[in-house]
Coordinates of C-alpha atoms in Angstrom, one line a residue:
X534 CA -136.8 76.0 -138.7
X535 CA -136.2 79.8 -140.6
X536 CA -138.4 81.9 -138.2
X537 CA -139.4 85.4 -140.0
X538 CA -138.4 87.8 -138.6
X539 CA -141.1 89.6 -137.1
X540 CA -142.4 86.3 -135.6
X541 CA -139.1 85.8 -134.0
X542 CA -138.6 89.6 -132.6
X543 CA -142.0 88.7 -130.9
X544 CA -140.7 85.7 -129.8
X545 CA -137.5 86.9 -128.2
X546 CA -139.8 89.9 -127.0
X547 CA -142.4 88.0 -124.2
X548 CA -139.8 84.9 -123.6
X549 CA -138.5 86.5 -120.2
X550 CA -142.3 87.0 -119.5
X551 CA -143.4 83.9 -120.2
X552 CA -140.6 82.0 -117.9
X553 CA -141.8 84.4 -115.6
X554 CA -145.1 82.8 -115.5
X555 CA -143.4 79.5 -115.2
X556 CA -141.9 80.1 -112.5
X557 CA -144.2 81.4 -110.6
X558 CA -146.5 78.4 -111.1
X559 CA -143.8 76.3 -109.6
X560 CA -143.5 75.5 -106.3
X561 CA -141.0 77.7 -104.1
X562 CA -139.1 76.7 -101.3
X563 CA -137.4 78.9 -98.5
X564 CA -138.0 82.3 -97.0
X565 CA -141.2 83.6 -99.2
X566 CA -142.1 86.3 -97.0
X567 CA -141.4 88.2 -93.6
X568 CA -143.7 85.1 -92.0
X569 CA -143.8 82.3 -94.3
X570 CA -140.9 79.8 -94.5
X571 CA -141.7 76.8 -97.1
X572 CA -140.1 73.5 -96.6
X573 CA -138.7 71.5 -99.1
X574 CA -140.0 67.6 -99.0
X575 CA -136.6 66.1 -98.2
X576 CA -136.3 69.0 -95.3
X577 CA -139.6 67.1 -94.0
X578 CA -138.3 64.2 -94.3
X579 CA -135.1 64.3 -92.6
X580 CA -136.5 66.1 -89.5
X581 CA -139.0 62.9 -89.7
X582 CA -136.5 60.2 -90.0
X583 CA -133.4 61.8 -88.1
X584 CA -135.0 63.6 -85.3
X585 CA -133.5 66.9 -86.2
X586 CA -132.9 69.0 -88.8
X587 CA -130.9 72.2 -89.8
X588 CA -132.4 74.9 -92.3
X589 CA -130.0 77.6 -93.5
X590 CA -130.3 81.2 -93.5
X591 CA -133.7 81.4 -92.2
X592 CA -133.3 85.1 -90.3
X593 CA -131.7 87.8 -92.3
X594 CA -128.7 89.6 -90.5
X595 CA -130.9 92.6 -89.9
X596 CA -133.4 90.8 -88.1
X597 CA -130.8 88.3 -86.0
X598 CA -129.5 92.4 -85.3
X599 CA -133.3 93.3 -83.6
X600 CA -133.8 90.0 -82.1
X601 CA -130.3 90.2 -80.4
X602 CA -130.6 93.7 -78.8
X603 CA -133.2 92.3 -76.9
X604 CA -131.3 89.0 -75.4
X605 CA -128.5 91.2 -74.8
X606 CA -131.0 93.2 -72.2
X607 CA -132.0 89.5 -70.1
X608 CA -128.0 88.6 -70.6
X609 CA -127.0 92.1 -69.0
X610 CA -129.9 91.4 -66.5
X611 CA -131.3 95.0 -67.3
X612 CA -135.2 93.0 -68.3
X613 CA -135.7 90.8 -64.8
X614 CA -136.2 87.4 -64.7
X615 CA -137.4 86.0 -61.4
X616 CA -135.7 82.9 -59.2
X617 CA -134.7 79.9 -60.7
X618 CA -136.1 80.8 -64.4
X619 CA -132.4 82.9 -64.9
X620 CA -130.0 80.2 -64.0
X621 CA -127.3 78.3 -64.9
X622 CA -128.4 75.2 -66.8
X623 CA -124.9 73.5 -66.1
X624 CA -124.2 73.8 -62.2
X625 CA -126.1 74.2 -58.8
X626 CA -129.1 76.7 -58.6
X627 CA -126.9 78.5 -55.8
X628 CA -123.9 79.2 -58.2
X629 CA -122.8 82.8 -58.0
X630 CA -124.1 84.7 -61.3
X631 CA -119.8 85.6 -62.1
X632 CA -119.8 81.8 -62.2
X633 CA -122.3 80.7 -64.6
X634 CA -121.0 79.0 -67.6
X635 CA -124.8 78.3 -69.7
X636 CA -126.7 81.3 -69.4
X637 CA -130.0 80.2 -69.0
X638 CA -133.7 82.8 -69.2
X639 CA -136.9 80.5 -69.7
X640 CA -140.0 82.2 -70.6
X641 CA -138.0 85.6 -71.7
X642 CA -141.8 86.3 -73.6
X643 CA -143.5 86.1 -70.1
X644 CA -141.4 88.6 -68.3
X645 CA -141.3 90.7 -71.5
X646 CA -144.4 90.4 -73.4
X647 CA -143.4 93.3 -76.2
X648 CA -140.5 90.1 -77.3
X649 CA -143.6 88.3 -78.2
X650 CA -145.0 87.5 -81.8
X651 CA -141.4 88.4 -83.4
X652 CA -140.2 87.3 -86.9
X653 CA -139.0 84.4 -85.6
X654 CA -141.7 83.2 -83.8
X655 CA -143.8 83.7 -86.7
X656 CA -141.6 81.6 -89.2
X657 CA -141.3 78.9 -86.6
X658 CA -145.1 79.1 -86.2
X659 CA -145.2 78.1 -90.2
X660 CA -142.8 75.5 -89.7
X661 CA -144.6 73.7 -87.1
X662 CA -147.5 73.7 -89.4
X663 CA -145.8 71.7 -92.4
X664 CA -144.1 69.2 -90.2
X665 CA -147.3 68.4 -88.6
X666 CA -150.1 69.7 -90.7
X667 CA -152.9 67.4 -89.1
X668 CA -152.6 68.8 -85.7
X669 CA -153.1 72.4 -83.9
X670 CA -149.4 73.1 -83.4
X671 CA -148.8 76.1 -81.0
X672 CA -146.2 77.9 -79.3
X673 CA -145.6 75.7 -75.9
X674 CA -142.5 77.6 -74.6
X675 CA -139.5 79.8 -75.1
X676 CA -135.7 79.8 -73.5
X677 CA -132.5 82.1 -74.1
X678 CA -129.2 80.0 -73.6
X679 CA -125.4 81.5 -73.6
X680 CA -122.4 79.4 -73.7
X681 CA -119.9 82.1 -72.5
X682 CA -116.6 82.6 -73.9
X683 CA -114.2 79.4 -73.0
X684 CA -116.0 77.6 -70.8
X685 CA -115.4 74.3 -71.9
X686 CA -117.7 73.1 -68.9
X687 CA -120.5 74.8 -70.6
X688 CA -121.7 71.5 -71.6
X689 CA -125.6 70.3 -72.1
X690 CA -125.6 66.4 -71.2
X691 CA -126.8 64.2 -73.4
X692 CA -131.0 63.9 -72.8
X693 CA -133.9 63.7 -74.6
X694 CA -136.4 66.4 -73.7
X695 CA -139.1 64.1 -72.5
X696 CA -137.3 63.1 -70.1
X697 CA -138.0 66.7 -68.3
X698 CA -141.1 66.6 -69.5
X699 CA -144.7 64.4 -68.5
X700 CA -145.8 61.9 -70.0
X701 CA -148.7 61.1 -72.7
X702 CA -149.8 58.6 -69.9
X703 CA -149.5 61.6 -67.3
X704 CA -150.9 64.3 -69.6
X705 CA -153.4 61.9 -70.8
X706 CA -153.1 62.4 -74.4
X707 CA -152.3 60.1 -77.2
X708 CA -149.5 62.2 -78.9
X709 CA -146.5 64.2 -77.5
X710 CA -145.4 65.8 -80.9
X711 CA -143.0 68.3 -80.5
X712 CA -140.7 70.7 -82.7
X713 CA -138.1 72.4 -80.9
X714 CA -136.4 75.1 -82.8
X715 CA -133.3 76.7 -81.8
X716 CA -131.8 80.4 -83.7
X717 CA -128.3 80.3 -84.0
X718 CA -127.5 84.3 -82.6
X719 CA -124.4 82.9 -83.4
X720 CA -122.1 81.2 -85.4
X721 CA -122.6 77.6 -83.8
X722 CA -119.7 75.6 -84.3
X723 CA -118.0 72.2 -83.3
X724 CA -115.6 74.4 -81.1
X725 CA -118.4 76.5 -79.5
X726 CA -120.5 73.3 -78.5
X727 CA -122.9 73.1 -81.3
X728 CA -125.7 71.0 -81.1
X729 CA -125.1 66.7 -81.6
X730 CA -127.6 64.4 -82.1
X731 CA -128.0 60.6 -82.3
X732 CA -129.8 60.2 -85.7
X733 CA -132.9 57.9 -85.3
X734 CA -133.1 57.5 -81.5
X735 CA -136.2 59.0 -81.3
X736 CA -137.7 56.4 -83.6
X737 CA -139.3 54.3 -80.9
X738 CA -140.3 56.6 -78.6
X739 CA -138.5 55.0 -75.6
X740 CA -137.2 56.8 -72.9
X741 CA -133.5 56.1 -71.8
X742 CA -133.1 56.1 -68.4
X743 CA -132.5 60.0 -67.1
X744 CA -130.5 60.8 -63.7
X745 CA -129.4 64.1 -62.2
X746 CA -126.1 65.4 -62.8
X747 CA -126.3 66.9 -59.4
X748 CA -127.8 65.2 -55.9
X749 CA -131.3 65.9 -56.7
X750 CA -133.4 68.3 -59.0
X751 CA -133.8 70.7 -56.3
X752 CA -129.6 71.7 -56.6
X753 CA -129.8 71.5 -60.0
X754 CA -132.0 71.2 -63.3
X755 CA -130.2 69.5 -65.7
X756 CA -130.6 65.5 -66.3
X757 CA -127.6 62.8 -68.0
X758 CA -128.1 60.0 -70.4
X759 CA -125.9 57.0 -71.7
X760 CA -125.0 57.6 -75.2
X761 CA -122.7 54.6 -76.2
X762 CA -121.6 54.7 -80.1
X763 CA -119.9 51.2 -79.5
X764 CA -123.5 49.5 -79.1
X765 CA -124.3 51.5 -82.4
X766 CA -125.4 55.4 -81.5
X767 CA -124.1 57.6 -83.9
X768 CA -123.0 60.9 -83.2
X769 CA -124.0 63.6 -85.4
X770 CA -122.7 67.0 -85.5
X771 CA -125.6 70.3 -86.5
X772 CA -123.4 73.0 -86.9
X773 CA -125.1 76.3 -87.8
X774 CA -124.1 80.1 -89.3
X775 CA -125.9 83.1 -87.6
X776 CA -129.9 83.0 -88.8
X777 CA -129.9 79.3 -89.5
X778 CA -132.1 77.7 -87.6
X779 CA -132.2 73.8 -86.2
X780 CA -135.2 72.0 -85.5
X781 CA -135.6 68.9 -83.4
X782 CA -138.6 66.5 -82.0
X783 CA -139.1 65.2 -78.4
X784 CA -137.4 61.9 -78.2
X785 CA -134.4 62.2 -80.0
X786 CA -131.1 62.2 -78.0
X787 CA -129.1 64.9 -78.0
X788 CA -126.8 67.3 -76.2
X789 CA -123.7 69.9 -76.5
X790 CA -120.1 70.0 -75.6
X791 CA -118.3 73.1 -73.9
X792 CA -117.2 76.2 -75.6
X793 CA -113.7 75.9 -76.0
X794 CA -113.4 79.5 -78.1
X795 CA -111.9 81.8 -76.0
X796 CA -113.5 84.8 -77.5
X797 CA -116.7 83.9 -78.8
X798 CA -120.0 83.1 -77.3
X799 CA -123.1 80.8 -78.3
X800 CA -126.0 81.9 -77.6
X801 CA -129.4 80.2 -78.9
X802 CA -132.9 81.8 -79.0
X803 CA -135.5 78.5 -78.3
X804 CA -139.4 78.2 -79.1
X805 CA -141.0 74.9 -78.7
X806 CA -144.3 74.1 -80.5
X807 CA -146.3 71.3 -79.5
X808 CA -150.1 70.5 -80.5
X809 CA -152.6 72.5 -78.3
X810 CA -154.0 69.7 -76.6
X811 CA -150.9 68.9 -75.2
X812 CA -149.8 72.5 -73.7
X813 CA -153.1 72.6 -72.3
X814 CA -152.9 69.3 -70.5
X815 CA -149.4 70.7 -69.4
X816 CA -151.1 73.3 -68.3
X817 CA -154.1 71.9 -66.1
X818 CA -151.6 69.7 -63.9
X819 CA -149.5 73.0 -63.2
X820 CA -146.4 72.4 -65.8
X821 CA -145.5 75.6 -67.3
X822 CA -141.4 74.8 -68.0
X823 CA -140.5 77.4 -65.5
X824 CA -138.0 76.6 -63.1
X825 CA -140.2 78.3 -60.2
X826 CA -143.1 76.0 -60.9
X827 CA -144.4 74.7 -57.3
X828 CA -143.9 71.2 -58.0
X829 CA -140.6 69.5 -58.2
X830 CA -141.5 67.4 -61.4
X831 CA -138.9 64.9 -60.8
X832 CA -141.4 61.5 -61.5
X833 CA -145.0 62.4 -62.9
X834 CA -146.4 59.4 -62.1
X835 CA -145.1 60.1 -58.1
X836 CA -146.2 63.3 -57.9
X837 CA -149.9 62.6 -59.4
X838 CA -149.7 59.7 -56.8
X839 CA -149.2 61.7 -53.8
X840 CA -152.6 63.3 -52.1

C-alpha cells in the first residue's frame, strides 16, 4: 500500500499516542501506586493451590530503608516490648537475651503505634483484598523475626499456623481464611533459613498433630510437626531478595532451617490478615497473639471447658 505522504507523516505522528492509549486500557499488573499492588491471575492461583506464594520486588529499597530503621529500634531494644511478646521463638522463655538465636517482637504496632498504617501494611491490605475479595479481610496481627548471624539453631519447626491458633469450631465461625505475609528486610536465602513449604498440605484443612518442642507451652512457644517426604510431602524452597514479599494461608505446612551465614542476618517483617469476623471472635474469647495473653492456649476446646 503507497501511503502519501502527508497521510503517512500523520500516521507516524500520533502512533506513540495511540499505543499509549492501548496500553493504558490494558490491564496492569504489579506495584501501580504507593498502596496498590495488582496481582496477576496465575499469582492468585498459585497462592490458592500451593498454599504460598512469593511476589518480587514489592517494596522499593528506599522504603525497605524507612521500614528497617524502625525494626532496628525493637532489635536494639531502644522501643520496649513487654514480657514474653520479645522473646526467642526457638528456646525457653527464660533464655538470656545474649543467647537468643530468632529474635522475636509480636505486636511491634501495639507498643509503637506511629509503625502503624506503613507502606507495607497498605500494599498487604490490597493483597488480602484480591485473594479473598468476598470477605472483609483485615489486619489480624503483626511480628518482627531475626535469624542472627550463624545460628544454625535458629530454626522454625515445621507447623501449620492453626495449630497455635483456635479453631472455627472454638471461634464459632465457618471460615478461618488467612493470608500471612512476610517482607524479606533481607536477602532470604537457602543458607539464611528461608522459608519451605509443603505445596498442597493445606488443601484439606486437616490439622497434623502439633507437640511442644519444649516440656510445655509455658517454657516455650514454639510447636513441631512430622513432615515426611518418603510418604509423599514435598519440600519446597521460597527464597526471596530484599522487598519481595511471600504470602501464605493457614493450613499449609511450613517452617525454616538455621542461618548458617556467618555474617548475615534474616530478619522478616509479618502482618496477618484474616476476615473481620474472625479477629473479632479471636478477640471476644481473649486471643490477641501476644505471648502475655492470660490464658495458656495450649487446647481450645480445654480451656473453653474449664469453669
Amino acid at each position: 500500500m503507497n501511503w502519501p505522504l502527508s497521510l503517512l507523516t500523520i500516521f507516524l505522528l500520533f502512533l506513540p499516542s495511540y499505543q499509549a492509549s492501548i496500553n493504558n486500557h490494558s490491564p496492569k499488573f504489579g506495584r501501580i501506586s504507593e498502596s496498590e499492588y495488582i496481582l496477576t491471575p496465575e499469582q492468585i492461583k498459585d497462592f490458592h493451590s500451593s498454599g504460598c506464594c512469593t511476589l518480587h520486588n514489592v517494596l522499593s529499597p528506599e522504603e525497605v530503608d524507612t521500614i528497617e530503621e524502625t525494626f532496628d529500634r525493637f532489635l536494639n531494644r531502644e522501643i520496649h516490648v513487654p514480657g514474653k511478646d520479645f522473646c526467642d521463638m526457638s528456646k525457653p522463655f527464660d533464655t538470656p537475651f545474649e543467647q537468643w538465636s530468632i529474635v522475636n517482637c509480636m505486636l511491634p504496632t501495639k507498643y509503637y503505634p506511629q509503625f502503624a498504617n506503613n507502606v507495607y501494611e497498605k500494599l498487604c491490605a490490597c493483597i488480602a483484598r484480591q485473594l479473598f475479595p468476598e470477605m472483609d479481610m483485615t489486619k489480624d496481627y503483626d511480628q518482627l523475626l531475626n535469624k542472627r548471624p550463624g545460628k544454625t539453631d535458629a530454626v522454625f519447626s515445621w507447623h501449620q499456623d492453626m495449630g497455635y491458633w483456635p479453631s472455627a469450631s472454638v471461634l464459632g465461625v465457618k471460615e478461618t481464611e488467612t493470608c500471612t505475609f512476610s517482607l524479606a528486610v533481607d536477602d532470604s536465602t537457602e543458607e539464611n533459613g528461608c522459608l519451605r513449604y509443603v505445596p498442597g498440605s493445606h488443601i484439606d484443612k486437616k490439622l497434623r498433630p502439633h507437640v511442644p518442642l519444649g516440656d510445655s507451652r509455658d517454657d516455650s512457644h514454639a510447636l513441631t510437626i512430622e513432615v515426611d517426604e518418603s510418604k509423599g510431602d514435598i519440600v519446597k524452597l521460597a527464597p526471596a531478595s530484599r522487598g519481595s514479599i511471600t504470602i501464605h494461608n493457614e493450613y499449609v505446612v511450613h517452617g525454616s532451617a538455621g542461618n548458617n551465614c556467618k555474617d548475615r542476618q534474616r530478619r522478616t517483617y509479618v502482618v496477618a490478615f484474616r476476615p473481620k469476623s474472625v479477629v473479632e471472635a479471636e478477640r471476644r474469647i481473649g486471643f490477641s497473639h501476644s505471648h502475655n495473653d492470660e490464658t495458656n492456649w495450649d487446647n481450645f476446646e480445654d480451656v473453653l471447658d474449664k469453669p
